mmCIF file of C-alpha atoms and ligand atoms in Angstrom:
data_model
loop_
_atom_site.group_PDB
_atom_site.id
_atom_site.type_symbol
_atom_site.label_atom_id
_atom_site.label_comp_id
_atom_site.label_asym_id
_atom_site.label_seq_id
_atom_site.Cartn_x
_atom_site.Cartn_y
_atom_site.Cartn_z
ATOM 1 C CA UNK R 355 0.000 0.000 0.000
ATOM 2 C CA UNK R 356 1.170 3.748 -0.799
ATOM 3 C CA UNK R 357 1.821 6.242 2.438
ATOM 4 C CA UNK R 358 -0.584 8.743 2.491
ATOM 5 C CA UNK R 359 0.306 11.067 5.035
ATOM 6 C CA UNK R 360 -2.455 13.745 5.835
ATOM 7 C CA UNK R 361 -1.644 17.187 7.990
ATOM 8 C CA UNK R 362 -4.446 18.659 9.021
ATOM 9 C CA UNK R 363 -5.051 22.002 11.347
ATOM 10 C CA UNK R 364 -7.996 23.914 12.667
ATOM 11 C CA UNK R 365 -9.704 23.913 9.497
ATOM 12 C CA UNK R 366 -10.969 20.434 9.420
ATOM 13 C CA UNK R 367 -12.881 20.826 12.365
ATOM 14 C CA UNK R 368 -14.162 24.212 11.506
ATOM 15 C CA UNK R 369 -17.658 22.170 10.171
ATOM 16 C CA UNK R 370 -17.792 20.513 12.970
ATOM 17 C CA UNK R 371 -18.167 24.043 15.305
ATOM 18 C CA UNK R 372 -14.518 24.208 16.530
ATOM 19 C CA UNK R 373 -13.161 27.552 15.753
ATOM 20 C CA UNK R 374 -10.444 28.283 14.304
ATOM 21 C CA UNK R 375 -7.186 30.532 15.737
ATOM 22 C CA UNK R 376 -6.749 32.622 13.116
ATOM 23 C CA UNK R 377 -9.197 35.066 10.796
ATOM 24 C CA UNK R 378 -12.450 37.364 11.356
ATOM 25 C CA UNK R 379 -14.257 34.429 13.764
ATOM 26 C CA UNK R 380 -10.471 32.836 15.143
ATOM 27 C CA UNK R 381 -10.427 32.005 18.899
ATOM 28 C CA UNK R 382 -7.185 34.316 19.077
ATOM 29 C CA UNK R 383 -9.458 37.369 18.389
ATOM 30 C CA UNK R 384 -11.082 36.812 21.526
ATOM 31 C CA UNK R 385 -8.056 36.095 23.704
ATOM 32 C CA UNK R 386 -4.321 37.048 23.436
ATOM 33 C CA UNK R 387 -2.819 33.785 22.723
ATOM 34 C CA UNK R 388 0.015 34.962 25.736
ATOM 35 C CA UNK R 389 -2.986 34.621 28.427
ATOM 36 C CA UNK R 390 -4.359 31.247 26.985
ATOM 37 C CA UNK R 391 -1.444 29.480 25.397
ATOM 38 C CA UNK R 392 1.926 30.204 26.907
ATOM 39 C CA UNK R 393 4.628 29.165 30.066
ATOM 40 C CA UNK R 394 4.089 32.789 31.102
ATOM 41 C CA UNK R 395 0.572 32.552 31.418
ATOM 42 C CA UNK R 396 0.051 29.481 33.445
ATOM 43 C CA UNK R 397 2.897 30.569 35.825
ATOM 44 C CA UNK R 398 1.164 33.921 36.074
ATOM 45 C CA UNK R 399 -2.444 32.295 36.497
ATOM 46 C CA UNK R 400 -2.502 29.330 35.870
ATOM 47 C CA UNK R 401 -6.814 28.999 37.164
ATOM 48 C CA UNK R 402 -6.976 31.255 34.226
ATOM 49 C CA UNK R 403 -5.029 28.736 31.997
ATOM 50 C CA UNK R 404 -7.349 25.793 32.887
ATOM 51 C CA UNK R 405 -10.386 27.772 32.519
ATOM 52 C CA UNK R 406 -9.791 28.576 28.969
ATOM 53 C CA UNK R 407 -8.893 24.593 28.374
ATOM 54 C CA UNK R 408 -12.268 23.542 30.166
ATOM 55 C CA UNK R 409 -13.850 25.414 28.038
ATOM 56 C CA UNK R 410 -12.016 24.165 25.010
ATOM 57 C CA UNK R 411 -12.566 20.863 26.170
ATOM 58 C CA UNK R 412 -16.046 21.292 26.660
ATOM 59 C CA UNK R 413 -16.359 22.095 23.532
ATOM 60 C CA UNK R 414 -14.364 19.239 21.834
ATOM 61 C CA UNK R 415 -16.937 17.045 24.046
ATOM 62 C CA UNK R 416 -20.095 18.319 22.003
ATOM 63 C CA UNK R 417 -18.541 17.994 18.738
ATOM 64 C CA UNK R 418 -18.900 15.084 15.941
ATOM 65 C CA UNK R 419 -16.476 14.167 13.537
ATOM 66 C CA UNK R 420 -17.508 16.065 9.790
ATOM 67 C CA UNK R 421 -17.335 14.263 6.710
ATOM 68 C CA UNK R 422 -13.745 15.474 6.380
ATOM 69 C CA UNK R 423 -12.481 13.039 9.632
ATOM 70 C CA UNK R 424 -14.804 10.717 8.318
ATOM 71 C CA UNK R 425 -12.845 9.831 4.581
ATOM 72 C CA UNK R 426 -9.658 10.257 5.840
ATOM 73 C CA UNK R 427 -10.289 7.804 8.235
ATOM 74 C CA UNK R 428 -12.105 5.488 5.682
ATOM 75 C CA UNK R 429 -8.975 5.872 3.398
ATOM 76 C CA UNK R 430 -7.296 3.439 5.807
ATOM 77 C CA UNK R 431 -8.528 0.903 3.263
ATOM 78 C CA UNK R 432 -6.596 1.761 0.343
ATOM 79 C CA UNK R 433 -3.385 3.705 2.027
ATOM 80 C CA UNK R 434 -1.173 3.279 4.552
ATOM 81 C CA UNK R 435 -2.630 6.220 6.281
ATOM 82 C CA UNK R 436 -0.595 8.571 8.932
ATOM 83 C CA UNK R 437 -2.837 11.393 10.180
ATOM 84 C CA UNK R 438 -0.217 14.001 11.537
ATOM 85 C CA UNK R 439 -2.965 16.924 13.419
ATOM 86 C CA UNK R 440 -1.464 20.401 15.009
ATOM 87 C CA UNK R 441 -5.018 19.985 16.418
ATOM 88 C CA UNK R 442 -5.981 18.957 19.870
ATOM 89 C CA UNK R 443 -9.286 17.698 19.836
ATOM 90 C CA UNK R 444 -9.909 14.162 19.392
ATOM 91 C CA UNK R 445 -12.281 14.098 16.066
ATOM 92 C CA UNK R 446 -9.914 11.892 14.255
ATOM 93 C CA UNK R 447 -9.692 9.123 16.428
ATOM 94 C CA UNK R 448 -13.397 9.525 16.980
ATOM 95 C CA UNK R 449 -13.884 9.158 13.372
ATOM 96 C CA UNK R 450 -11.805 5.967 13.133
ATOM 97 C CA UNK R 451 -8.229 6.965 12.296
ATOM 98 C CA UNK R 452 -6.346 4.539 13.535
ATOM 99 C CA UNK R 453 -2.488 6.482 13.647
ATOM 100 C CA UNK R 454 -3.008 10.159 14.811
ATOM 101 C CA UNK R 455 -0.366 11.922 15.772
ATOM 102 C CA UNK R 456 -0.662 14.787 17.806
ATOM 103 C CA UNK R 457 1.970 17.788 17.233
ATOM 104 C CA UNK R 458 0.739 20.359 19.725
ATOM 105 C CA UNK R 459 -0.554 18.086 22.306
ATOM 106 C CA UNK R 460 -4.692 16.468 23.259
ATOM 107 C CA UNK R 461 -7.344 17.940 24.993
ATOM 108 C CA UNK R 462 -8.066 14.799 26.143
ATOM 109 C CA UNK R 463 -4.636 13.967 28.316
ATOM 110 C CA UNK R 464 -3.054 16.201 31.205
ATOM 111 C CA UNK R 465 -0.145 15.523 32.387
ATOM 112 C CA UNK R 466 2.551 16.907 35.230
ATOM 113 C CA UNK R 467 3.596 20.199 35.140
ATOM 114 C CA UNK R 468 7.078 19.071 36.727
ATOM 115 C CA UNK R 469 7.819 15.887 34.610
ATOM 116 C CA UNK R 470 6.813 16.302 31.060
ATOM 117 C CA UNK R 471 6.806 12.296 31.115
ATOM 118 C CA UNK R 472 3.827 11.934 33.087
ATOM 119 C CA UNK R 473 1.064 11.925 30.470
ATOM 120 C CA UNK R 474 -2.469 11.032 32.134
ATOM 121 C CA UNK R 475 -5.807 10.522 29.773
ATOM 122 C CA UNK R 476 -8.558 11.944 31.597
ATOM 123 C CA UNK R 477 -10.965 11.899 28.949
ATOM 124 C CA UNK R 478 -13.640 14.809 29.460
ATOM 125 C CA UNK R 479 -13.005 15.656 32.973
ATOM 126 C CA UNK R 480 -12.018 19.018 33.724
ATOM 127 C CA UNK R 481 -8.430 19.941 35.144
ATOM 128 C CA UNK R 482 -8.734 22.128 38.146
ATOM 129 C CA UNK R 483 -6.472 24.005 40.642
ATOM 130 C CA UNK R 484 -5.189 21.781 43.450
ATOM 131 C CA UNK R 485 -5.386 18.303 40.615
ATOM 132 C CA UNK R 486 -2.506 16.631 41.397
ATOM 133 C CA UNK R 487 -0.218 14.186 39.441
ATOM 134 C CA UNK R 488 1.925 11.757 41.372
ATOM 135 C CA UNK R 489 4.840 13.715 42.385
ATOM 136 C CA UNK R 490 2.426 15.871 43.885
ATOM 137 C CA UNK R 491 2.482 18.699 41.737
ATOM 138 C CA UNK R 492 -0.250 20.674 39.792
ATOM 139 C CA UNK R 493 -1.495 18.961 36.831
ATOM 140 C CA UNK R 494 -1.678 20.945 33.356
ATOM 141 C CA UNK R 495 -3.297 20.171 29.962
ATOM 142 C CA UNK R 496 -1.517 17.866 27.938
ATOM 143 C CA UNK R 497 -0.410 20.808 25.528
ATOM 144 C CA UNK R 498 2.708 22.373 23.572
ATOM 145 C CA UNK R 499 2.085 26.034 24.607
ATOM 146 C CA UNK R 500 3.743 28.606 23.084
ATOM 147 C CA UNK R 501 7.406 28.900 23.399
ATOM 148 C CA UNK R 502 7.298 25.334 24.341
ATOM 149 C CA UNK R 503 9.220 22.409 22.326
ATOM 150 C CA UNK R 504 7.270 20.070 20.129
ATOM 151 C CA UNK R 505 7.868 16.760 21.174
ATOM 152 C CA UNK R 506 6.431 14.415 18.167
ATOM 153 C CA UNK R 507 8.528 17.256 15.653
ATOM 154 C CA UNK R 508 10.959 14.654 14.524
ATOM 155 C CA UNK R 509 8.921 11.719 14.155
ATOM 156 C CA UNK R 510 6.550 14.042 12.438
ATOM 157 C CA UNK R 511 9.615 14.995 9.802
ATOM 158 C CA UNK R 512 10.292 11.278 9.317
ATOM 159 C CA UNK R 513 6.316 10.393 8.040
ATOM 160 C CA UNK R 514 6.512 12.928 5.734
ATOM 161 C CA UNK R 515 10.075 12.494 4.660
ATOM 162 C CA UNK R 516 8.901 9.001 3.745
ATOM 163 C CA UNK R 517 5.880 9.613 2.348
ATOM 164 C CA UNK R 518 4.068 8.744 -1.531
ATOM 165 C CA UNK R 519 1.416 11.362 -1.385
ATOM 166 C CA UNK R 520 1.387 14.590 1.276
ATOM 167 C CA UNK R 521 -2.589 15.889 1.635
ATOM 168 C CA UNK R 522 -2.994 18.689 3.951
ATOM 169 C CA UNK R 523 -6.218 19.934 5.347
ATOM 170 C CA UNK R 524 -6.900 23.433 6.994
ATOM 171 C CA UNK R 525 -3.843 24.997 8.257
ATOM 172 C CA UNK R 526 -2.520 28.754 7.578
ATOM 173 C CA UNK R 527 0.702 27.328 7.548
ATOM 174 C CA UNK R 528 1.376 30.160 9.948
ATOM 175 C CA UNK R 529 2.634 28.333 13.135
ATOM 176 C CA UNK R 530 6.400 27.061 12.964
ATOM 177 C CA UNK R 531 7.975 24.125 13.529
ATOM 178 C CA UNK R 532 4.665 22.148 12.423
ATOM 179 C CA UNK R 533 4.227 24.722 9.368
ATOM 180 C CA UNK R 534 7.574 23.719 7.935
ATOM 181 C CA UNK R 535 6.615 19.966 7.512
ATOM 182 C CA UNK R 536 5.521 20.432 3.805
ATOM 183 C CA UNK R 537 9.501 20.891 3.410
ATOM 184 C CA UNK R 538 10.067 17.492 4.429
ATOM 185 C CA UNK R 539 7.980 15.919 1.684
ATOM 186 C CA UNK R 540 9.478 14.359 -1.182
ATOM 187 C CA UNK R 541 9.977 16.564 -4.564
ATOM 188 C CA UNK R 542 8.766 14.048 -6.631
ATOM 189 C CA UNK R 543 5.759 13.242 -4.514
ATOM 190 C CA UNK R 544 2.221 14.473 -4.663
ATOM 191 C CA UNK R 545 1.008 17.030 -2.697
ATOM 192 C CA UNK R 546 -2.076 18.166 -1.957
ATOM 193 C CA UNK R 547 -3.738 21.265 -0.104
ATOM 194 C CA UNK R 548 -7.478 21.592 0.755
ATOM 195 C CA UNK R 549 -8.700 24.994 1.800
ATOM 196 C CA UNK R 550 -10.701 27.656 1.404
ATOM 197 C CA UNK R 551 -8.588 30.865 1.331
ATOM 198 C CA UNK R 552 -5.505 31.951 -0.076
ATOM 199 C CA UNK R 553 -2.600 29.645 1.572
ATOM 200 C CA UNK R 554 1.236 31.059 0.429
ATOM 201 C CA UNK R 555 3.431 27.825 -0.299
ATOM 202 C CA UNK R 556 6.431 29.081 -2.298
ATOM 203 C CA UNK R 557 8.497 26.614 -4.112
ATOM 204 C CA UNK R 558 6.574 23.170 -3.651
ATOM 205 C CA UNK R 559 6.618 21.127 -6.244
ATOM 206 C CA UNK R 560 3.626 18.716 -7.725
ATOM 207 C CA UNK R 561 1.218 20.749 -5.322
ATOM 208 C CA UNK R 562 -2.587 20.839 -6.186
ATOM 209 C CA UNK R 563 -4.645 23.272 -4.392
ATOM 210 C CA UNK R 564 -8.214 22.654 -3.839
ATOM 211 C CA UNK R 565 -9.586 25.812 -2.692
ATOM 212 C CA UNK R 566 -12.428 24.675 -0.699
ATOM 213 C CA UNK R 567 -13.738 23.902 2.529
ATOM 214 C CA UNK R 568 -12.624 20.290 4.103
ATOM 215 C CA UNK R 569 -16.126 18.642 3.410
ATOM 216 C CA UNK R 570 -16.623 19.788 -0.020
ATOM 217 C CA UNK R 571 -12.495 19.355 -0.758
ATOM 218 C CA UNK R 572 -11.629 15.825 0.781
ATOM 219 C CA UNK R 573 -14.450 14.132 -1.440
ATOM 220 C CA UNK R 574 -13.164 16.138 -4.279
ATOM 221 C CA UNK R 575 -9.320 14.763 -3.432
ATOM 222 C CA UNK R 576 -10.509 11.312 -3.162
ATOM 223 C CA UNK R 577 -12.846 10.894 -6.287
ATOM 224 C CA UNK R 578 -10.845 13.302 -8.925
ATOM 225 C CA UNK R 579 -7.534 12.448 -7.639
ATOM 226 C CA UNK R 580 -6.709 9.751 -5.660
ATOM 227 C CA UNK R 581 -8.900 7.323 -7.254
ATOM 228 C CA UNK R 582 -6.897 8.294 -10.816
ATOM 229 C CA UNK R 583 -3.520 7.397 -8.635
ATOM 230 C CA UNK R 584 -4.495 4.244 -7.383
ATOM 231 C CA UNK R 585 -6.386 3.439 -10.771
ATOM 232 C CA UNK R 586 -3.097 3.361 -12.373
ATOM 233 C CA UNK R 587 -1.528 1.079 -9.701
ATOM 234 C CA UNK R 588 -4.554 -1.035 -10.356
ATOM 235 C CA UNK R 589 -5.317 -0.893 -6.541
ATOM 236 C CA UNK R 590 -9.068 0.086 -7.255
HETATM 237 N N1 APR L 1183 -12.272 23.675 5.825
HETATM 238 C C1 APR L 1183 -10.934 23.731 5.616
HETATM 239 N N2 APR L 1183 -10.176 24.759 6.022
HETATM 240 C C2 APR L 1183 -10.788 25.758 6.665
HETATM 241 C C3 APR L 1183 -12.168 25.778 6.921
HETATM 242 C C4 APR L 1183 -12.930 24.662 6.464
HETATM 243 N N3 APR L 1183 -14.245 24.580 6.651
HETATM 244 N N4 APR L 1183 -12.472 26.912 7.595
HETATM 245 C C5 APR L 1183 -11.311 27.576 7.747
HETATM 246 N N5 APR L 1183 -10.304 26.898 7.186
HETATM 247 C C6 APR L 1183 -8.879 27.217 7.115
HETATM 248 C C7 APR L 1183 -8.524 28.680 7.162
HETATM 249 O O1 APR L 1183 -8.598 29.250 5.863
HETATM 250 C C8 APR L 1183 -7.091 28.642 7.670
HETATM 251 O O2 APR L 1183 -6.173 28.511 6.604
HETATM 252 O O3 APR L 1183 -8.256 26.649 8.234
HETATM 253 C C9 APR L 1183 -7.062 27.369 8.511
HETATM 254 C C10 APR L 1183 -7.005 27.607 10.004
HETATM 255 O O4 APR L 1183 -5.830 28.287 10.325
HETATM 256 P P1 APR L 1183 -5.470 28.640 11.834
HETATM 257 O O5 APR L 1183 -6.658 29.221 12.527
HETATM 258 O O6 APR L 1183 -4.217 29.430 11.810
HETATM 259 O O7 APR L 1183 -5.235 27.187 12.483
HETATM 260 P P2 APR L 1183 -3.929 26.262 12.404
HETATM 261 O O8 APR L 1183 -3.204 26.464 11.133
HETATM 262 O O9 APR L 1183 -4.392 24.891 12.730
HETATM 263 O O10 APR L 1183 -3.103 26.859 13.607
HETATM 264 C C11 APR L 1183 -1.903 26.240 13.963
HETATM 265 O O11 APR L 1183 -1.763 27.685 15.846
HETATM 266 O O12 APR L 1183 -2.686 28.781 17.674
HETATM 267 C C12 APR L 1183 -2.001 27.688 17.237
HETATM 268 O O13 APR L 1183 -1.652 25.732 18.430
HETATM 269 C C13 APR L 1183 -2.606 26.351 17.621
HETATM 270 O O14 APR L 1183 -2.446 24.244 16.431
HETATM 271 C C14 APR L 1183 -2.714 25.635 16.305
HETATM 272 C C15 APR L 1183 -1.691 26.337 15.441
#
């Protein structure tokens, strides 16, 4: 089977009512990302911190999976599928993914804010002040903040440096290290982008945008263009 690697960001889950960071309706209009996101913040306040990840949380909790989460997970049947996400809501797995990786961190996990190691899934439950992890310490969202280093970065490089076809699905390509992961992708390979506005990717090569929205896009991907690929390697 071919490696289809798919990097998706905020935009998949737009359709299913998770907003976005950036643009007119972005979450980061409504809150300086240095209050929400960041070291600083959650040693300044950190009730603050995990009040604005309850309330991310809680809405991750309400949310379904859109058609978008839906055929990438179906398209386990034909690829090898790696689902690389900077987002950190679960939808993918919830759709049936089956290898998610998670570059800035899930909703879903907290972990210690003294040993990075310490990685607890706590599902829907909020994270309060005085929730303790083992060593006795204050327990913080399982996220890459700001400033922070991004763990999965490497492995991340490796999927796509070993990848047949690169798809990626709503991201401004804004946020570095994850934005610089189209770099890693083969020349020769290709590449796809889904999205509805203007993205700027200088020199890629083999890169087809399809300027729409992930629900209208992935089906679009999958019947005008992958199904031609894997036509001609006689895998449909
Ligand atoms: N379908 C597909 N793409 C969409 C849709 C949609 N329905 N609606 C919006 N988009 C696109 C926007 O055009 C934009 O290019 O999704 C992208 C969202 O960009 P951002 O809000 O910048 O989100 P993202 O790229 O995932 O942000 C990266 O920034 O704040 C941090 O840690 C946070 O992981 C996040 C990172």
């Amino acid at each position: 089977m071919k490696k289809l690697v798919v990097f998706t960001g905020a935009g998949i889950s737009a359709e299913s009512g998770i907003r976005t960071f950036r643009g007119s309706d972005g979450l980061w209009e409504e809150y300086n990302i240095m209050d929400g996101a960041s070291p600083e913040a959650w040693a300044k306040d950190p009730k603050l911190v995990l009040e604005f990840y309850n309330k991310r949380k809680a809405q991750v909790k309400g949310a379904q999976p859109n058609l978008a989460h839906q055929l990438v997970a179906q398209l386990e049947e034909k690829f090898e599928v790696k689902v690389i996400t900077q987002n950190i809501d679960d939808l993918h797995e919830r759709a049936g993914s089956t290898n998610v990786l998670h570059l800035h961190g899930l909703i879903t996990q907290s972990r210690s804010s003294v040993d990075e190691n310490l990685i607890y899934t706590i599902g829907f439950d909020e994270i309060n002040l005085g929730d303790n992890c083992e060593k006795g310490t204050q327990l913080r969202p399982n996220i890459v903040w700001f400033g922070e280093e991004v763990p999965n970065m490497d492995k991340a490089c490796e999927l796509v440096s070993c990848a047949d076809i690169f798809v990626i699905i709503g991201t401004s390509l804004n946020v570095h290290p994850a934005a610089g992961l189209i770099h890693h992708a083969p020349t020769n390979i290709k590449k796809y982008l889904i999205d509805p506005n203007e993205i700027k990717v200088n020199d890629i090569e083999n890169l087809t945008f399809i300027r729409e929205k992930a629900t209208v896009g992935t089906p679009i991907l999958i019947n005008q263009h992958l199904k031609v690929l894997l036509q001609k390697d006689n895998a449909f």
